[in-house]
Amino acid sequence: MLIKNGRILSPGTLQEWIGDIRIRNEQIAESGQLSPEPGETVIDASGLCAAPGFVDVHVHFRDPGLTYKEDLHTGSLSAAAGGFTAVVCMANTKPVMDTPGLLKDFYKRASREKIRIYSVAAVTKGLLGKELTDFLALGTAGACGFSDDGIPLMDEKLAVQAMLRAKKLDLPLSFHEEDPNFIEKSGTNQTAPAIAEDLLVARDCMLALHTGARISIQHISSRTSVALVRTAKALGAKVFAEATPHHFSLTEDALKEHGTLAKMNPPLRTEKDRLAIIEGLKDGTIDAIATDHAPHSSEEKARPFFEAPSGIIGLETSLALGITNLVRPGHLTLLSLMEKMSANPARLYKMPFGTIAPGAPADVVLFDPDELWVPEGYSSKSSNSPFTGCPLYGKVHATICRGEVIYSRGR
């Protein structure tokens, strides 16, 4: 396969140029000004950007157990439509991903899909926060890291033990930071205030500094938490932070218009918080953009606000929200956005993605950064998004994984 005349963005090497990419045997073979070989499939990328396939380190495919919301297949279709070629699924499935047998079955089924699907394992058995899982056995079974995402780990001593075990295996721990002692009800900035996040972020940043463990602060939403991560990094802690497109795009005002479609944990906060997240993305405090793709049924989201589940889908709008709200206003360059969406997330899990160079995996996304479009339908099984009907810039035209076109919009 030969991709011709694209604007090539390689965040792993911080380079961009106009040229061609040859793919052979599931790898990038060469890049430059290339002529087609006999029988070679040629894709004209004139006017398009060609970048490494996006890597999302925080998704919920609801498989096993909650597949009326999403499953491995529909999640993969949604990812491919959004330009993602690798995703990391969270462990809050049903049953919880806390045994090697469940993890092995997950990977067996995931191998049938066309994107690269990874999974973390639970930190604690049953996500109950009381007893650690068997990190060694789970790591051997394929866990790429550990997380009780959705539920904070409240026992400090247990958190230290988890960090030390993960450090020994050289695997990261990802933390959902919301102290329930300060949450009246989930979903709003008033009933789930920033202090609930800030306290646990401060604790885990200091514990990471103390243990030397590699940790990730998930879906950061508070300006104080951004400052805490910045300080921890300056002190030498191995702290990674992710921000969602909804937290850098919306504020709590969105609840008035979108109701439960704008309900998530942690909640949307103030304009000062949103701008602090953008500043954190600009100066490198926040390493990655992760969607926290959280599908729910229409019936669930139609419940009264505080009875409805939190979370929104995000794979198919992530690129466009990054371009619309970060690149076009001048906060990030396109190359920097690609770094946040592919190279940096891959580094957290030590995956070989995020670069356009000979020998790199042939995972490529082609997109038009200037195309205006309106999200109206989704490849996901769910449609719970506040961005439906919202004009956005930046549209994926094709997604290639392992050298195979797995999504094509046409031109």
Coordinates of C-alpha atoms in Angstrom, one line a residue:
M1 CA 0.0 0.0 0.0
L2 CA 1.2 3.5 -0.8
I3 CA -0.2 6.6 0.8
K4 CA 0.5 9.6 -1.6
N5 CA 0.8 13.3 -1.0
G6 CA -0.2 13.5 2.6
R7 CA 0.8 16.0 5.2
I8 CA 2.6 13.6 7.4
L9 CA 2.6 14.2 11.2
S10 CA 5.0 12.1 13.2
P11 CA 4.6 13.1 16.9
G12 CA 7.0 10.4 18.1
T13 CA 9.8 12.1 16.2
L14 CA 8.3 15.6 16.4
Q15 CA 8.5 16.0 12.6
E16 CA 6.0 16.8 9.8
W17 CA 6.4 16.9 6.1
I18 CA 4.6 16.5 2.8
G19 CA 5.2 13.1 1.2
D20 CA 4.3 9.5 0.8
I21 CA 4.2 6.4 3.1
R22 CA 4.8 2.9 1.9
I23 CA 3.3 0.1 4.0
R24 CA 4.5 -3.5 3.7
N25 CA 4.0 -6.6 5.9
E26 CA 2.1 -4.6 8.6
Q27 CA 4.9 -2.1 9.0
I28 CA 5.8 1.3 7.6
A29 CA 8.5 0.4 5.0
E30 CA 9.6 3.8 3.9
S31 CA 8.6 7.4 3.6
G32 CA 9.6 10.2 1.2
Q33 CA 8.8 10.9 -2.4
L34 CA 7.9 7.5 -3.7
S35 CA 6.6 6.0 -6.9
P36 CA 4.0 3.2 -7.0
E37 CA 5.2 -0.4 -7.4
P38 CA 3.4 -2.8 -9.7
G39 CA 0.2 -4.0 -8.2
E40 CA 0.4 -1.7 -5.2
T41 CA -2.8 -0.1 -3.8
V42 CA -2.4 3.7 -3.9
I43 CA -4.4 6.0 -1.6
D44 CA -4.4 9.6 -2.6
A45 CA -4.0 11.7 0.6
S46 CA -3.8 15.1 -1.1
G47 CA -5.2 17.7 1.3
L48 CA -5.3 15.2 4.2
C49 CA -3.1 14.7 7.2
A50 CA -1.5 11.3 7.7
A51 CA -0.7 10.6 11.4
P52 CA -0.1 7.5 13.6
G53 CA -3.4 5.8 14.6
F54 CA -4.7 7.3 17.8
V55 CA -4.3 5.5 21.1
D56 CA -7.0 5.8 23.8
V57 CA -5.9 4.7 27.2
H58 CA -9.3 5.0 28.8
V59 CA -12.4 3.3 27.2
H60 CA -15.3 1.3 28.4
F61 CA -16.4 -1.4 25.9
R62 CA -18.7 -2.9 28.6
D63 CA -17.6 -6.4 27.6
P64 CA -18.3 -8.8 29.3
G65 CA -21.6 -8.4 31.0
L66 CA -23.0 -5.0 29.9
T67 CA -23.0 -5.5 26.2
Y68 CA -26.4 -3.9 25.7
K69 CA -24.4 -0.6 26.0
E70 CA -21.4 -1.6 23.9
D71 CA -19.3 -4.7 23.0
L72 CA -15.9 -5.4 21.7
H73 CA -17.1 -5.3 18.1
T74 CA -19.2 -2.1 18.2
G75 CA -16.5 -0.5 20.4
S76 CA -13.9 -1.4 17.7
L77 CA -16.1 0.1 15.0
S78 CA -16.5 3.3 16.9
A79 CA -12.8 3.5 17.6
A80 CA -11.9 3.0 13.9
A81 CA -14.4 5.6 12.8
G82 CA -12.7 8.0 15.2
G83 CA -9.2 7.2 13.9
F84 CA -8.2 5.0 16.9
T85 CA -6.2 1.9 16.2
A86 CA -5.4 1.0 19.9
V87 CA -7.5 1.2 23.0
V88 CA -7.1 0.3 26.7
C89 CA -10.3 -1.0 28.2
M90 CA -11.1 -0.5 31.9
A91 CA -11.8 -3.3 34.3
N92 CA -15.3 -2.4 35.6
T93 CA -17.0 -5.1 33.5
K94 CA -19.5 -7.7 34.8
P95 CA -17.8 -9.7 36.2
V96 CA -15.0 -7.5 37.1
M97 CA -11.7 -8.1 35.2
D98 CA -9.9 -9.4 38.2
T99 CA -8.8 -13.0 37.3
P100 CA -6.4 -14.3 34.7
G101 CA -9.1 -16.5 33.2
L102 CA -11.4 -13.6 32.5
L103 CA -8.5 -11.6 31.0
K104 CA -7.4 -14.5 28.8
D105 CA -11.0 -14.9 27.5
F106 CA -11.1 -11.2 26.9
Y107 CA -8.0 -11.2 24.7
K108 CA -9.1 -14.3 22.8
R109 CA -12.3 -12.5 21.8
A110 CA -10.5 -9.1 21.3
S111 CA -8.1 -10.7 18.8
R112 CA -11.0 -11.2 16.3
E113 CA -11.4 -7.4 16.0
K114 CA -9.5 -5.2 13.6
I115 CA -8.1 -2.6 16.1
R116 CA -5.7 -3.4 18.9
I117 CA -7.6 -3.9 22.1
Y118 CA -5.8 -4.0 25.5
S119 CA -7.2 -4.2 29.0
V120 CA -6.1 -3.2 32.4
A121 CA -6.9 -5.5 35.3
A122 CA -8.6 -4.4 38.6
V123 CA -6.4 -3.2 41.4
T124 CA -8.7 -4.8 44.0
K125 CA -10.8 -7.9 43.9
G126 CA -14.4 -7.0 42.8
L127 CA -13.4 -3.3 42.8
L128 CA -14.2 -3.4 46.5
G129 CA -11.1 -1.6 47.6
K130 CA -10.2 -4.2 50.3
E131 CA -7.9 -6.9 48.9
L132 CA -5.4 -6.5 46.0
T133 CA -5.7 -8.8 43.0
D134 CA -2.9 -11.1 42.0
F135 CA -0.8 -8.6 40.0
L136 CA 1.8 -11.1 38.8
A137 CA -0.8 -13.5 37.5
L138 CA -2.8 -10.8 35.8
G139 CA 0.3 -9.2 34.3
T140 CA 1.3 -12.6 32.9
A141 CA -2.2 -13.0 31.5
G142 CA -1.8 -9.8 29.5
A143 CA -3.0 -6.9 31.8
C144 CA -1.2 -3.8 30.5
G145 CA -1.8 -2.0 33.8
F146 CA -4.2 -1.8 36.7
S147 CA -7.1 0.4 37.6
D148 CA -10.3 0.4 39.7
D149 CA -11.6 3.2 37.4
G150 CA -15.0 4.4 38.5
I151 CA -14.2 3.7 42.1
P152 CA -11.5 5.6 44.1
L153 CA -9.0 3.6 46.1
M154 CA -9.5 5.0 49.6
D155 CA -7.1 2.9 51.7
E156 CA -3.7 4.7 51.6
K157 CA -1.7 1.7 52.7
L158 CA -3.4 -0.5 50.1
A159 CA -2.6 2.2 47.5
V160 CA 1.1 2.1 48.5
Q161 CA 1.1 -1.7 48.3
A162 CA -0.5 -1.6 44.8
M163 CA 2.1 1.0 43.6
L164 CA 4.9 -1.2 44.9
R165 CA 3.5 -4.3 43.2
A166 CA 2.9 -2.5 39.9
K167 CA 6.4 -0.9 40.0
K168 CA 7.9 -4.4 40.4
L169 CA 6.2 -5.5 37.2
D170 CA 6.9 -2.1 35.5
L171 CA 3.2 -1.6 34.8
P172 CA 1.3 1.6 35.4
L173 CA -1.6 2.2 37.9
S174 CA -4.5 4.5 36.8
F175 CA -6.5 6.3 39.4
H176 CA -10.1 7.6 39.5
E177 CA -9.8 10.5 41.9
E178 CA -13.1 11.3 43.7
D179 CA -13.3 11.1 47.5
P180 CA -16.9 10.0 48.3
N181 CA -16.7 11.7 51.7
F182 CA -17.0 15.1 49.8
I183 CA -19.6 14.0 47.3
E184 CA -23.3 14.6 48.0
K185 CA -24.4 13.3 44.6
S186 CA -22.4 12.6 41.5
G187 CA -22.7 14.6 38.3
T188 CA -22.5 18.3 39.1
N189 CA -19.8 20.6 40.2
Q190 CA -21.9 21.7 43.2
T191 CA -22.7 18.2 44.5
A192 CA -19.3 16.6 43.6
P193 CA -16.9 19.6 44.2
A194 CA -13.3 19.8 43.1
I195 CA -12.0 19.2 46.6
A196 CA -13.1 15.6 46.3
E197 CA -10.7 15.2 43.3
D198 CA -7.9 17.5 44.6
L199 CA -7.4 15.6 47.9
L200 CA -6.9 12.2 46.2
V201 CA -4.7 13.7 43.4
A202 CA -2.5 15.3 46.1
R203 CA -2.3 12.0 48.0
D204 CA -1.5 9.8 45.0
C205 CA 1.1 12.2 43.6
M206 CA 2.9 12.1 46.8
L207 CA 2.6 8.4 47.1
A208 CA 4.0 8.0 43.6
L209 CA 6.9 10.2 44.6
H210 CA 7.5 8.1 47.7
T211 CA 7.3 4.7 45.9
G212 CA 8.7 5.6 42.5
A213 CA 5.7 4.0 40.9
R214 CA 4.4 5.0 37.5
I215 CA 0.8 6.3 37.9
S216 CA -1.8 8.0 35.8
I217 CA -4.3 10.6 37.0
Q218 CA -7.5 9.9 35.0
H219 CA -9.9 12.4 33.5
I220 CA -8.4 15.4 35.4
S221 CA -11.1 18.1 35.8
S222 CA -9.9 20.6 38.4
R223 CA -7.5 23.5 38.1
T224 CA -6.0 22.7 41.5
S225 CA -5.4 19.1 40.4
V226 CA -3.6 20.4 37.3
A227 CA -1.4 22.5 39.6
L228 CA -0.8 19.5 41.9
V229 CA 0.3 17.3 39.0
R230 CA 2.6 20.0 37.7
T231 CA 4.3 20.3 41.2
A232 CA 4.6 16.5 41.5
K233 CA 6.3 16.3 38.1
A234 CA 8.7 19.0 39.1
L235 CA 9.6 17.0 42.2
G236 CA 10.4 14.0 40.1
A237 CA 7.3 11.9 40.5
K238 CA 6.4 9.6 37.6
V239 CA 2.9 11.0 37.3
F240 CA 1.1 10.9 34.0
A241 CA -2.2 12.8 33.5
E242 CA -5.0 12.5 31.0
A243 CA -7.8 15.0 30.1
T244 CA -11.0 14.2 28.2
P245 CA -12.3 16.2 25.3
H246 CA -15.5 17.1 27.2
H247 CA -13.5 18.6 30.1
F248 CA -11.5 20.9 27.8
S249 CA -14.5 21.7 25.7
L250 CA -17.5 22.2 28.1
T251 CA -18.3 23.8 31.4
E252 CA -21.0 23.1 34.0
D253 CA -23.3 25.4 31.9
A254 CA -23.7 22.5 29.5
L255 CA -25.9 20.7 32.0
K256 CA -28.6 23.3 31.4
E257 CA -28.8 22.5 27.7
H258 CA -27.9 18.8 27.6
G259 CA -29.0 17.4 31.0
T260 CA -27.9 13.9 31.6
L261 CA -26.0 13.8 28.2
A262 CA -23.5 16.2 30.0
K263 CA -23.4 14.2 33.2
M264 CA -20.1 12.5 33.9
N265 CA -17.7 11.7 36.8
P266 CA -15.8 13.8 37.5
P267 CA -18.4 16.5 36.5
L268 CA -17.9 19.4 34.2
R269 CA -16.6 22.4 36.2
T270 CA -16.0 26.1 35.7
E271 CA -14.5 28.1 32.9
K272 CA -11.4 28.6 35.0
D273 CA -11.0 24.8 35.4
R274 CA -11.5 24.3 31.6
L275 CA -8.8 26.9 30.8
A276 CA -6.4 25.4 33.4
I277 CA -6.8 22.0 31.6
I278 CA -6.0 23.6 28.3
E279 CA -2.9 25.3 29.9
G280 CA -1.9 21.9 31.3
L281 CA -2.1 20.4 27.8
K282 CA -0.1 23.3 26.4
D283 CA 2.8 23.1 28.9
G284 CA 2.9 19.3 29.1
T285 CA 1.5 18.9 32.6
I286 CA -1.3 16.9 31.0
D287 CA 0.3 14.2 28.8
A288 CA -2.6 12.7 26.9
I289 CA -6.2 13.1 25.7
A290 CA -8.3 10.1 26.6
T291 CA -12.0 9.9 25.8
D292 CA -13.3 7.9 28.8
H293 CA -15.7 6.5 26.2
A294 CA -18.6 5.5 28.4
P295 CA -21.7 4.2 26.5
H296 CA -25.1 4.0 28.1
S297 CA -28.5 3.1 26.7
S298 CA -31.0 5.8 25.8
E299 CA -33.4 4.5 28.4
E300 CA -30.7 4.9 31.2
K301 CA -29.9 8.4 30.2
A302 CA -33.6 9.3 30.1
R303 CA -33.9 8.8 33.8
P304 CA -34.1 11.7 36.2
F305 CA -30.7 13.5 36.4
F306 CA -29.4 12.0 39.7
E307 CA -30.7 8.6 38.8
A308 CA -29.1 8.4 35.4
P309 CA -25.6 6.9 34.9
S310 CA -22.6 9.2 34.4
G311 CA -20.5 9.2 31.2
I312 CA -20.6 9.9 27.5
I313 CA -19.3 8.3 24.3
G314 CA -16.3 10.0 22.9
L315 CA -14.3 8.0 20.4
E316 CA -15.9 9.4 17.2
T317 CA -15.7 13.1 18.3
S318 CA -12.3 13.2 20.0
L319 CA -10.2 14.4 17.1
A320 CA -12.7 17.0 16.0
L321 CA -13.0 18.4 19.5
G322 CA -9.2 18.6 19.8
I323 CA -9.0 20.5 16.5
T324 CA -12.0 22.7 17.1
N325 CA -11.2 23.7 20.7
L326 CA -7.4 23.3 20.9
V327 CA -5.8 23.7 17.5
R328 CA -8.0 26.3 15.8
P329 CA -7.9 28.7 18.8
G330 CA -4.1 28.4 18.8
H331 CA -3.6 26.5 22.0
L332 CA -1.9 23.5 20.3
T333 CA -0.4 22.8 17.0
L334 CA -1.7 19.8 15.0
L335 CA 1.6 18.0 15.7
S336 CA 1.2 18.6 19.5
L337 CA -2.4 17.3 19.3
M338 CA -1.2 14.2 17.7
E339 CA 1.4 13.8 20.4
K340 CA -1.4 13.9 23.0
M341 CA -3.5 11.4 21.1
S342 CA -1.0 8.8 20.0
A343 CA 2.7 9.1 21.0
N344 CA 2.2 10.0 24.7
P345 CA -0.6 7.6 25.5
A346 CA 1.5 4.8 23.9
R347 CA 4.5 5.8 26.1
L348 CA 2.4 5.3 29.2
Y349 CA 1.9 1.6 28.4
K350 CA 5.2 1.2 26.5
M351 CA 3.5 0.5 23.3
P352 CA 5.4 0.9 20.0
F353 CA 2.9 3.4 18.4
G354 CA 2.9 7.1 17.7
T355 CA 5.5 7.4 15.0
I356 CA 5.6 7.5 11.2
A357 CA 9.0 5.9 10.5
P358 CA 10.5 2.8 8.8
G359 CA 9.8 -0.2 11.0
A360 CA 7.0 1.3 12.9
P361 CA 3.6 -0.5 13.0
A362 CA 1.4 0.4 10.0
D363 CA -1.3 2.1 12.0
V364 CA -2.2 5.3 10.3
V365 CA -5.2 7.7 10.3
L366 CA -6.0 10.1 7.4
F367 CA -8.1 13.1 8.3
D368 CA -9.0 16.6 7.0
P369 CA -8.4 19.1 9.7
D370 CA -10.4 21.8 8.0
E371 CA -13.6 19.8 7.2
L372 CA -16.7 21.1 9.0
W373 CA -19.1 18.3 9.9
V374 CA -21.9 17.6 12.3
P375 CA -22.0 14.4 14.4
E376 CA -25.5 12.9 13.8
G377 CA -25.1 9.1 14.0
Y378 CA -22.5 6.8 15.6
S379 CA -20.8 3.5 15.0
S380 CA -21.1 2.9 18.7
K381 CA -24.0 0.9 20.0
S382 CA -24.9 4.0 22.1
S383 CA -25.4 7.7 21.3
N384 CA -25.1 9.4 24.6
S385 CA -23.2 12.5 23.6
P386 CA -23.8 16.3 24.2
F387 CA -21.9 16.9 20.9
T388 CA -24.6 15.5 18.6
G389 CA -25.7 18.2 16.2
C390 CA -22.7 20.4 17.1
P391 CA -20.7 21.7 14.1
L392 CA -17.0 20.6 14.5
Y393 CA -13.8 20.8 12.4
G394 CA -11.7 17.8 11.6
K395 CA -13.0 14.6 10.0
V396 CA -11.4 11.2 9.8
H397 CA -11.4 9.9 6.2
A398 CA -9.6 6.5 6.7
T399 CA -8.1 4.4 9.4
I400 CA -5.5 1.8 8.7
C401 CA -4.4 -0.8 11.3
R402 CA -1.8 -3.5 10.7
G403 CA -1.6 -2.3 7.1
E404 CA -5.3 -2.9 6.5
V405 CA -7.9 -0.2 5.8
I406 CA -10.4 -0.8 8.6
Y407 CA -12.5 2.4 8.1
S408 CA -13.0 4.5 5.0
R409 CA -15.4 7.4 4.6
G410 CA -14.6 8.0 1.0
R411 CA -14.1 11.5 -0.5

